[in-house]
Coordinates of C-alpha atoms and ligand atoms in Angstrom, one line a residue:
X1 CA 28.7 -94.1 1.8
X2 CA 28.5 -91.8 4.7
X3 CA 30.0 -93.1 8.0
X4 CA 28.7 -91.6 11.1
X5 CA 31.6 -90.8 13.1
X6 CA 34.4 -91.4 10.3
X7 CA 34.6 -89.5 7.0
X8 CA 33.6 -90.5 3.7
X9 CA 36.0 -91.2 1.0
X10 CA 35.1 -88.6 -1.3
X11 CA 35.4 -85.7 1.0
X12 CA 38.9 -86.9 2.0
X13 CA 40.2 -87.3 -1.6
X14 CA 38.6 -83.8 -2.0
X15 CA 40.3 -82.5 0.8
X16 CA 43.9 -84.1 -0.2
X17 CA 43.6 -82.6 -3.4
X18 CA 42.8 -79.0 -2.2
X19 CA 45.6 -79.4 0.0
X20 CA 47.9 -80.7 -2.4
X21 CA 47.3 -78.2 -5.0
X22 CA 47.6 -75.4 -2.6
X23 CA 51.1 -76.4 -1.9
X24 CA 51.7 -75.9 -5.7
X25 CA 51.9 -79.5 -6.5
X26 CA 51.2 -80.3 -10.5
X27 CA 48.0 -81.8 -11.0
X28 CA 49.5 -84.2 -13.5
X29 CA 51.1 -86.0 -10.6
X30 CA 47.5 -87.3 -9.6
X31 CA 47.2 -88.8 -13.0
X32 CA 48.8 -91.8 -12.3
X33 CA 47.9 -95.5 -11.7
X34 CA 49.2 -96.0 -8.1
X35 CA 46.3 -95.7 -5.5
X36 CA 47.5 -93.3 -2.4
X37 CA 45.2 -94.5 0.6
X38 CA 44.2 -93.3 3.6
X39 CA 44.6 -95.2 6.9
X40 CA 41.6 -93.3 8.2
X41 CA 39.0 -95.2 5.9
X42 CA 41.3 -97.4 4.1
X43 CA 39.9 -95.7 0.9
X44 CA 41.7 -94.2 -1.9
X45 CA 42.8 -90.6 -1.9
X46 CA 44.4 -90.2 -5.3
X47 CA 46.5 -92.1 -7.8
X48 CA 50.4 -91.2 -8.6
X49 CA 53.0 -92.4 -10.8
X50 CA 55.9 -94.3 -9.3
X51 CA 59.4 -93.8 -10.6
X52 CA 61.1 -97.3 -12.2
X53 CA 64.6 -98.1 -11.0
X54 CA 65.8 -97.4 -14.5
X55 CA 65.1 -93.7 -13.6
X56 CA 67.3 -93.7 -10.6
X57 CA 70.3 -93.6 -12.9
X58 CA 68.8 -90.4 -14.8
X59 CA 67.9 -88.5 -11.2
X60 CA 71.3 -89.1 -10.0
X61 CA 73.0 -87.8 -13.4
X62 CA 70.7 -84.7 -13.0
X63 CA 71.5 -84.3 -9.3
X64 CA 75.4 -84.9 -9.9
X65 CA 75.3 -81.9 -12.4
X66 CA 73.4 -79.6 -9.9
X67 CA 76.4 -80.6 -7.5
X68 CA 78.6 -78.8 -9.8
X69 CA 76.9 -75.4 -9.5
X70 CA 75.5 -76.0 -6.0
X71 CA 79.1 -76.9 -4.1
X72 CA 80.7 -73.6 -5.2
X73 CA 77.3 -71.6 -4.4
X74 CA 78.3 -69.6 -1.1
X75 CA 76.7 -71.5 1.8
X76 CA 75.0 -68.4 3.2
X77 CA 73.3 -68.1 -0.4
X78 CA 72.2 -71.8 -0.2
X79 CA 70.9 -70.5 3.0
X80 CA 68.6 -68.3 1.2
X81 CA 66.9 -71.1 -0.4
X82 CA 66.2 -73.0 2.8
X83 CA 64.8 -69.6 4.3
X84 CA 62.5 -69.8 1.3
X85 CA 61.5 -73.1 2.2
X86 CA 60.9 -72.4 5.8
X87 CA 58.6 -69.6 4.9
X88 CA 56.7 -71.4 2.5
X89 CA 56.5 -74.3 4.9
X90 CA 54.8 -71.7 7.4
X91 CA 52.5 -70.3 4.9
X92 CA 51.3 -73.7 4.1
X93 CA 51.5 -75.3 7.5
X94 CA 47.9 -76.4 7.4
X95 CA 48.1 -77.6 3.9
X96 CA 50.9 -80.0 4.4
X97 CA 49.6 -81.0 7.8
X98 CA 46.2 -81.9 6.1
X99 CA 48.2 -84.3 3.9
X100 CA 50.2 -85.8 7.0
X101 CA 47.0 -86.4 9.0
X102 CA 45.3 -88.0 5.7
X103 CA 48.1 -90.2 4.9
X104 CA 49.8 -91.2 8.2
X105 CA 46.8 -91.0 10.4
X106 CA 48.1 -88.4 12.5
X107 CA 45.8 -85.9 14.8
X108 CA 46.0 -82.4 13.1
X109 CA 47.8 -81.3 16.3
X110 CA 50.6 -83.6 16.0
X111 CA 50.8 -83.3 12.0
X112 CA 51.1 -79.4 12.5
X113 CA 53.6 -80.2 15.0
X114 CA 55.7 -82.3 12.2
X115 CA 55.3 -79.0 10.0
X116 CA 56.4 -77.0 12.6
X117 CA 59.6 -79.2 13.2
X118 CA 60.2 -78.8 9.5
X119 CA 59.8 -74.9 9.9
X120 CA 62.4 -75.4 12.9
X121 CA 64.9 -77.0 11.0
X122 CA 65.0 -74.5 8.4
X123 CA 65.5 -72.1 10.7
X124 CA 68.6 -74.0 12.3
X125 CA 70.1 -74.8 8.7
X126 CA 69.6 -71.1 7.9
X127 CA 71.8 -70.2 10.9
X128 CA 74.0 -73.2 10.2
X129 CA 74.8 -71.8 6.7
X130 CA 76.8 -68.9 8.1
X131 CA 78.9 -71.2 10.2
X132 CA 79.8 -74.8 8.8
X133 CA 83.0 -74.4 10.9
X134 CA 86.2 -75.8 10.7
X135 CA 89.3 -75.8 13.2
X136 CA 92.2 -74.3 13.2
X137 CA 95.4 -76.0 15.1
X138 CA 99.0 -75.0 16.2
X139 CA 101.3 -76.5 13.3
X140 CA 104.4 -78.0 15.1
X141 CA 106.3 -76.2 12.4
X142 CA 107.4 -72.6 12.1
X143 CA 105.5 -70.5 9.7
X144 CA 102.8 -73.0 8.8
X145 CA 99.1 -73.2 9.5
X146 CA 97.2 -76.2 10.1
X147 CA 93.4 -76.1 9.7
X148 CA 90.4 -78.0 8.3
X149 CA 87.7 -77.3 5.6
X150 CA 84.5 -78.4 5.5
X151 CA 83.0 -79.4 2.0
X152 CA 80.0 -80.2 0.2
X153 CA 80.1 -84.1 0.0
X154 CA 77.8 -84.8 -3.2
X155 CA 74.4 -86.3 -3.5
X156 CA 72.3 -87.4 -0.9
X157 CA 69.5 -89.9 -1.1
X158 CA 66.8 -90.0 1.5
X159 CA 64.6 -92.9 2.1
X160 CA 61.9 -92.1 4.5
X161 CA 59.4 -93.9 6.7
X162 CA 55.6 -93.3 6.5
X163 CA 55.2 -92.0 10.3
X164 CA 57.1 -88.9 9.8
X165 CA 56.5 -88.6 6.1
X166 CA 57.8 -85.1 5.5
X167 CA 59.8 -83.8 8.9
X168 CA 62.6 -86.6 8.4
X169 CA 62.9 -85.5 4.9
X170 CA 63.3 -82.2 6.0
X171 CA 65.7 -82.6 8.9
X172 CA 68.2 -84.1 5.9
X173 CA 67.2 -81.8 3.0
X174 CA 67.5 -78.7 4.8
X175 CA 70.8 -79.3 6.3
X176 CA 72.0 -81.2 3.3
X177 CA 71.1 -78.2 0.9
X178 CA 73.0 -75.8 3.2
X179 CA 76.2 -78.3 3.4
X180 CA 75.9 -77.9 -0.8
X181 CA 74.3 -81.5 -1.4
X182 CA 71.3 -81.7 -3.7
X183 CA 68.8 -84.5 -2.5
X184 CA 67.0 -87.3 -4.1
X185 CA 64.1 -88.3 -1.9
X186 CA 62.4 -91.6 -1.8
X187 CA 59.5 -91.7 0.4
X188 CA 57.2 -94.3 2.1
X189 CA 54.8 -95.8 -0.3
X190 CA 52.3 -95.2 2.2
X191 CA 52.7 -91.3 2.2
X192 CA 53.0 -90.2 -1.8
X193 CA 50.6 -87.1 -1.5
X194 CA 52.4 -85.8 1.6
X195 CA 56.1 -85.7 -0.2
X196 CA 54.5 -84.4 -3.4
X197 CA 53.2 -81.4 -1.2
X198 CA 56.5 -80.7 0.5
X199 CA 58.5 -81.3 -2.6
X200 CA 56.4 -78.8 -4.5
X201 CA 56.9 -76.2 -1.5
X202 CA 60.8 -76.7 -2.1
X203 CA 60.5 -76.3 -5.8
X204 CA 58.5 -72.9 -5.6
X205 CA 61.6 -72.2 -3.1
X206 CA 64.2 -73.2 -5.9
X207 CA 62.3 -71.2 -8.1
X208 CA 62.1 -68.0 -6.2
X209 CA 65.5 -68.1 -5.4
X210 CA 67.1 -69.2 -8.8
X211 CA 68.9 -72.3 -7.1
X212 CA 69.4 -75.1 -9.6
X213 CA 66.3 -76.9 -10.3
X214 CA 67.7 -80.2 -9.4
X215 CA 69.0 -79.9 -6.0
X216 CA 66.0 -81.5 -5.0
X217 CA 64.2 -84.6 -6.6
X218 CA 61.3 -86.9 -5.4
X219 CA 61.1 -90.0 -6.6
X220 CA 57.9 -91.7 -5.8
X221 CA 58.3 -95.8 -6.2
X222 CA 58.5 -99.2 -4.6
X223 CA 61.4 -101.1 -3.0
X224 CA 63.3 -101.2 -6.5
X225 CA 64.0 -97.4 -6.3
X226 CA 65.2 -97.4 -2.7
X227 CA 67.3 -100.1 -4.0
X228 CA 69.1 -98.6 -6.8
X229 CA 69.7 -95.3 -4.8
X230 CA 71.2 -97.6 -2.1
X231 CA 73.5 -99.2 -4.7
X232 CA 74.2 -96.1 -7.1
X233 CA 78.0 -95.2 -7.0
X234 CA 77.3 -91.2 -7.2
X235 CA 75.0 -91.3 -4.0
X236 CA 77.6 -89.8 -1.5
X237 CA 75.5 -90.4 1.3
X238 CA 72.1 -92.6 1.9
X239 CA 70.2 -91.6 4.6
X240 CA 67.5 -94.2 5.8
X241 CA 64.6 -94.0 8.3
X242 CA 63.0 -97.4 8.6
X243 CA 63.1 -101.0 10.3
X244 CA 66.1 -102.5 11.7
X245 CA 65.7 -105.3 9.3
X246 CA 65.9 -102.4 6.4
X247 CA 69.1 -101.1 7.9
X248 CA 70.8 -104.3 7.8
X249 CA 70.3 -104.6 4.3
X250 CA 71.1 -101.3 3.6
X251 CA 74.3 -100.7 5.6
X252 CA 76.4 -103.5 4.1
X253 CA 75.3 -102.5 0.5
X254 CA 76.3 -99.0 1.0
X255 CA 79.7 -99.6 3.0
X256 CA 80.4 -102.0 0.0
X257 CA 80.6 -99.3 -2.6
X258 CA 82.7 -97.2 0.1
X259 CA 79.6 -94.7 0.5
X260 CA 78.3 -93.3 3.8
X261 CA 75.2 -94.3 5.2
X262 CA 73.1 -92.5 8.1
X263 CA 70.7 -94.7 9.6
X264 CA 67.7 -94.0 12.0
X265 CA 66.3 -97.0 12.7
X266 CA 63.8 -98.9 15.6
X267 CA 63.7 -98.2 19.0
X268 CA 62.6 -100.0 22.4
X269 CA 62.4 -97.0 24.3
X270 CA 61.8 -97.1 27.9
X271 CA 60.8 -94.8 30.9
X272 CA 62.4 -95.4 34.5
X273 CA 59.8 -94.4 37.4
X274 CA 61.7 -94.2 40.5
X275 CA 59.9 -94.0 43.8
X276 CA 60.5 -90.4 44.2
X277 CA 58.9 -89.6 40.7
X278 CA 56.1 -86.9 40.3
X279 CA 53.6 -89.2 39.3
X280 CA 51.2 -86.9 37.6
X281 CA 54.2 -86.0 35.5
X282 CA 55.0 -89.8 35.0
X283 CA 51.4 -90.6 34.2
X284 CA 51.1 -87.5 31.2
X285 CA 54.6 -88.4 30.1
X286 CA 53.5 -92.1 29.6
X287 CA 50.4 -91.6 27.9
X288 CA 51.9 -89.0 25.3
X289 CA 54.9 -91.1 24.5
X290 CA 53.0 -94.8 24.4
X291 CA 49.6 -93.8 23.1
X292 CA 50.2 -90.4 20.9
X293 CA 50.7 -90.9 17.6
X294 CA 48.9 -94.5 17.8
X295 CA 52.2 -96.1 19.1
X296 CA 54.0 -95.4 15.7
X297 CA 56.8 -93.3 16.5
X298 CA 60.2 -94.2 16.5
X299 CA 60.6 -92.6 19.8
X300 CA 57.3 -94.1 21.4
X301 CA 57.7 -95.5 24.6
X302 CA 57.3 -99.2 24.7
X303 CA 58.4 -100.2 28.2
X304 CA 57.8 -98.7 31.6
X305 CA 60.0 -99.9 34.3
X306 CA 58.6 -99.0 37.6
X307 CA 59.9 -99.2 41.0
X308 CA 57.6 -101.8 43.0
X309 CA 56.5 -99.3 46.0
X310 CA 55.0 -97.2 42.8
X311 CA 54.2 -99.4 39.9
X312 CA 50.5 -100.6 41.0
X313 CA 49.2 -97.3 41.4
X314 CA 51.2 -96.1 38.0
X315 CA 49.5 -99.0 36.1
X316 CA 46.1 -97.7 37.7
X317 CA 46.8 -94.3 36.5
X318 CA 47.9 -94.8 33.3
X319 CA 44.9 -97.3 32.3
X320 CA 42.7 -94.6 33.7
X321 CA 44.0 -92.3 31.3
X322 CA 44.0 -94.4 28.4
X323 CA 40.2 -95.2 29.0
X324 CA 39.6 -91.7 28.4
X325 CA 41.4 -91.4 24.9
X326 CA 39.4 -90.6 22.1
X327 CA 39.8 -93.1 19.2
X328 CA 38.8 -92.2 16.0
X329 CA 39.1 -89.5 13.2
X330 CA 42.5 -87.6 13.4
X331 CA 41.2 -84.8 11.9
X332 CA 38.1 -84.5 14.5
X333 CA 38.8 -82.0 17.5
X334 CA 39.5 -84.0 20.6
X335 CA 40.6 -87.4 19.1
X336 CA 43.9 -88.0 20.5
X337 CA 44.8 -91.6 19.0
X338 CA 44.2 -92.1 15.2
X339 CA 44.4 -95.6 13.1
X340 CA 47.3 -97.6 12.8
X341 CA 49.0 -97.5 9.1
X342 CA 47.3 -100.8 7.8
X343 CA 46.4 -104.5 8.6
X344 CA 49.9 -105.5 9.0
X345 CA 50.3 -103.2 11.8
X346 CA 47.2 -104.4 13.5
X347 CA 48.4 -108.0 12.9
X348 CA 51.5 -107.6 14.3
X349 CA 50.1 -105.5 17.3
X350 CA 47.7 -108.9 17.9
X351 CA 50.4 -111.2 17.7
X352 CA 52.6 -109.3 20.2
X353 CA 49.6 -109.4 22.5
X354 CA 49.1 -112.8 22.2
X355 CA 53.1 -113.3 22.6
X356 CA 52.9 -111.5 25.5
X357 CA 50.1 -113.3 27.6
X358 CA 51.7 -116.6 26.5
X359 CA 54.8 -115.4 28.3
X360 CA 53.0 -114.3 31.4
X361 CA 51.9 -110.9 30.8
X362 CA 48.2 -109.4 31.8
X363 CA 46.4 -106.9 29.5
X364 CA 45.7 -104.3 32.1
X365 CA 43.7 -102.3 29.5
X366 CA 43.3 -101.9 25.5
X367 CA 44.4 -104.0 22.7
X368 CA 40.6 -104.2 21.0
X369 CA 39.9 -103.1 17.5
X370 CA 37.3 -100.2 17.5
X371 CA 35.3 -98.9 14.9
X372 CA 35.6 -102.0 12.3
X373 CA 31.9 -101.7 11.5
X374 CA 32.2 -98.3 10.2
X375 CA 35.5 -98.6 8.1
X376 CA 36.6 -102.5 8.0
X377 CA 39.6 -101.4 5.8
X378 CA 40.6 -99.0 8.8
X379 CA 42.6 -100.4 11.7
X380 CA 41.8 -98.4 15.3
X381 CA 42.9 -99.9 18.4
X382 CA 42.8 -98.7 21.9
X383 CA 46.2 -98.5 23.2
X384 CA 47.2 -101.3 25.1
X385 CA 49.0 -101.5 28.9
X386 CA 50.3 -104.8 29.7
X387 CA 51.7 -105.9 33.0
X388 CA 54.6 -108.2 32.4
X389 CA 56.5 -110.8 35.0
X390 CA 59.7 -110.0 33.6
X391 CA 61.7 -108.8 30.3
X392 CA 60.6 -111.4 28.1
X393 CA 61.3 -111.9 24.4
X394 CA 58.1 -109.9 23.2
X395 CA 59.1 -107.0 25.7
X396 CA 62.6 -107.1 24.0
X397 CA 61.4 -106.8 20.5
X398 CA 60.1 -103.4 18.9
X399 CA 56.1 -103.8 17.8
X400 CA 55.2 -100.4 16.0
X401 CA 52.1 -100.3 17.6
X402 CA 50.4 -98.9 20.9
X403 CA 51.5 -101.5 23.3
X404 CA 53.6 -100.2 26.7
X405 CA 55.0 -103.3 28.8
X406 CA 55.3 -102.6 32.6
X407 CA 57.7 -104.1 34.5
X408 CA 58.8 -103.4 38.1
X409 CA 62.3 -103.2 39.9
X410 CA 63.7 -102.9 43.1
X411 CA 67.2 -101.3 42.5
X412 CA 68.0 -98.7 40.1
X413 CA 71.1 -100.6 39.2
X414 CA 68.6 -103.6 38.1
X415 CA 66.3 -101.0 36.3
X416 CA 69.3 -99.9 34.2
X417 CA 70.3 -103.0 33.4
X418 CA 66.8 -104.1 32.1
X419 CA 66.5 -100.9 30.3
X420 CA 69.6 -101.5 28.3
X421 CA 69.0 -104.9 27.6
X422 CA 67.3 -104.4 24.5
X423 CA 69.0 -104.3 21.0
X424 CA 67.9 -101.0 20.1
X425 CA 69.2 -97.9 21.8
X426 CA 67.4 -94.7 20.3
X427 CA 65.4 -93.0 23.3
X428 CA 65.2 -93.3 27.1
X429 CA 63.9 -91.4 30.1
X430 CA 63.9 -91.2 33.9
X431 CA 61.0 -89.9 36.3
X432 CA 62.8 -89.2 39.5
X433 CA 63.0 -86.0 42.0
X434 CA 66.4 -87.6 43.1
X435 CA 69.0 -85.7 41.4
X436 CA 71.9 -88.6 42.2
X437 CA 69.6 -91.1 40.4
X438 CA 68.8 -88.6 37.5
X439 CA 72.8 -88.1 36.9
X440 CA 73.4 -91.7 37.3
X441 CA 70.8 -92.7 34.3
X442 CA 72.7 -89.8 32.0
X443 CA 76.2 -91.3 33.0
X444 CA 78.3 -93.4 31.2
X445 CA 77.2 -96.4 32.8
X446 CA 73.7 -95.5 33.0
X447 CA 70.9 -95.2 29.6
X448 CA 72.9 -96.6 26.6
X449 CA 70.4 -94.5 24.0
X450 CA 71.1 -91.6 21.8
X451 CA 68.7 -89.8 23.8
X452 CA 68.5 -89.8 27.6
X453 CA 65.6 -87.4 29.3
X454 CA 64.6 -86.5 32.7
X455 CA 61.2 -86.1 34.0
X456 CA 59.7 -86.0 30.3
X457 CA 59.1 -89.1 28.3
X458 CA 61.0 -90.4 25.3
X459 CA 59.1 -88.9 22.2
X460 CA 58.8 -85.4 20.8
X461 CA 62.4 -84.3 20.4
X462 CA 63.3 -80.7 19.6
X463 CA 65.6 -80.3 16.3
X464 CA 68.2 -78.5 18.1
X465 CA 69.9 -81.6 19.2
X466 CA 71.1 -84.2 17.4
X467 CA 68.7 -87.0 16.9
X468 CA 69.3 -90.7 16.4
X469 CA 70.4 -93.7 18.4
X470 CA 72.9 -96.6 19.2
X471 CA 73.2 -100.3 18.5
X472 CA 70.3 -101.8 16.3
X473 CA 68.9 -98.0 16.0
X474 CA 72.2 -97.8 13.6
X475 CA 74.3 -95.3 15.2
X476 CA 73.4 -92.0 12.9
X477 CA 72.7 -88.7 13.8
X478 CA 70.2 -86.1 12.2
X479 CA 69.1 -82.4 13.1
X480 CA 70.8 -80.2 15.1
X481 CA 74.3 -79.9 16.8
X482 CA 77.1 -81.0 14.5
X483 CA 74.8 -83.9 12.6
X484 CA 75.7 -81.4 9.7
X485 CA 79.0 -82.9 9.6
X486 CA 77.6 -86.4 8.0
X487 CA 76.6 -84.2 4.9
X488 CA 80.0 -83.0 4.4
X489 CA 83.7 -83.9 3.7
X490 CA 86.4 -82.7 5.9
X491 CA 89.7 -81.5 4.4
X492 CA 93.0 -81.0 6.6
X493 CA 94.9 -78.2 5.0
X494 CA 98.4 -77.0 5.8
X495 CA 99.4 -74.1 4.8
X496 CA 103.3 -73.2 4.5
X497 CA 104.3 -69.6 4.5
X498 CA 107.7 -69.8 5.7
X499 CA 109.7 -70.1 2.7
X500 CA 111.6 -73.1 4.4
X501 CA 110.6 -76.8 4.0
X502 CA 111.0 -78.2 7.5
X503 CA 109.3 -82.0 7.5
X504 CA 106.8 -83.0 10.3
X505 CA 108.1 -85.4 13.3
X506 CA 111.7 -84.0 12.9
X507 CA 112.3 -85.7 9.8
X508 CA 115.6 -85.3 7.6
X509 CA 115.7 -86.1 4.1
X510 CA 118.6 -84.1 2.6
Ligands
LIG601 C1 60.3 -90.8 14.0 O1 59.6 -91.3 14.8 O2 60.7 -91.5 13.1 O3 61.3 -87.1 18.8 C2 60.8 -89.6 14.4 C3 60.3 -87.1 18.1 C4 60.0 -86.7 16.9 C5 60.7 -87.2 15.6 C6 60.4 -88.8 15.6 N1 60.8 -85.4 17.1 O4 59.3 -88.2 18.6

């Protein structure tokens, strides 16, 4: 049925199919029995085939075989594959963005931004393919050279979440590939078509550059497939993005087999708004970071800690901006807030708002479900602003929905203490015109997060820096800077060209 204000399911399914085929995905991939849904209406887009846990072993076997060739392929030649992937992503930016919008519910601009992030990491990884530097250090022995070499690590398993259905895979994959590692990808159950589209582009790049076919494999499937990757002894690095609860299960299982893991878990990201802050800037930064992506980024701003001299005005202005946000079909021009991913997300949000009220909070605006009459199976909500009397239990928790809690402070020390008094440590920011305050926030006794910003919000990090966080965020780092080291193994080499055999530390053995 046609729903005024929301597209109909047949139209969405047709758009998904066209985008997927344009990316080069095989039509046979759509002949499965597992429904792929869109949060825009709750309707079905297509049916896909899931792998079973038993197939994971075969996939890992194929990846191990590909590794034998790939690890000795010169890194700049590996870079050529990633360069081709970047070109194809640029060519099919809109196709892939359509799939991301339809499956994750992102606005067209945000979905294109996600694909741009993929193109960016490809560019960075191509450059890295001619770097991957080891160091040389002075040996204490004459006629000796001491150095380190970075070698490919092995098979990388990537488990990704619905909210960045393709970018997170690309951060891992572009870097892993130049580092010489084959990748097996288990995406979120909620976003199979986006992953089929992205994987099809990489398959094309592999064919175009003559790289080994199985340096990239996609396994759609449920929890059992993810678990089989976690437990497989030949998966050298398991990179997982998702909830802290998931990470708590994954980490000990991978560590138990002495595998490596890289975790990108939740966040309870906050901004401190100081008395000197430019409030225009702060309001815009807060609205994008708190309400954008319908509050479903791991970097979403979930707390604002504002000085008592500005908190009332700030809340008023943020609430006024919230009331103008267009909520609805994220593929329509002008809409800024799309749907939540599904019913459980909506229930969690409602429960959090109830708890916040019980804990003394006051809902300033938002929290109401909208468009229910048009699409009973879709979950659109007005982003909420909640004033809290203190940092109560619900405020310390991550709720993956557009709720921002506002607290007041008097002294910066108190604000920083509140800021850090949550289990997660992903992203953070301070809005201030006072340089000393900004430096204090970035210092060792300031924000305890992996990402700390000044005068911008918590979300929307660029790929050039290392991305990730501390504490219950899991400690992993992906993307830029030296995050590539997680995908390689280091060998320390001592080369003796002296013709003698002096022992280190002055040891005599004769
Ligand atoms: C995520 O939400 O899982 O910093 C990743 C950002 C994006 C990545 C978010 N570049 O908001």
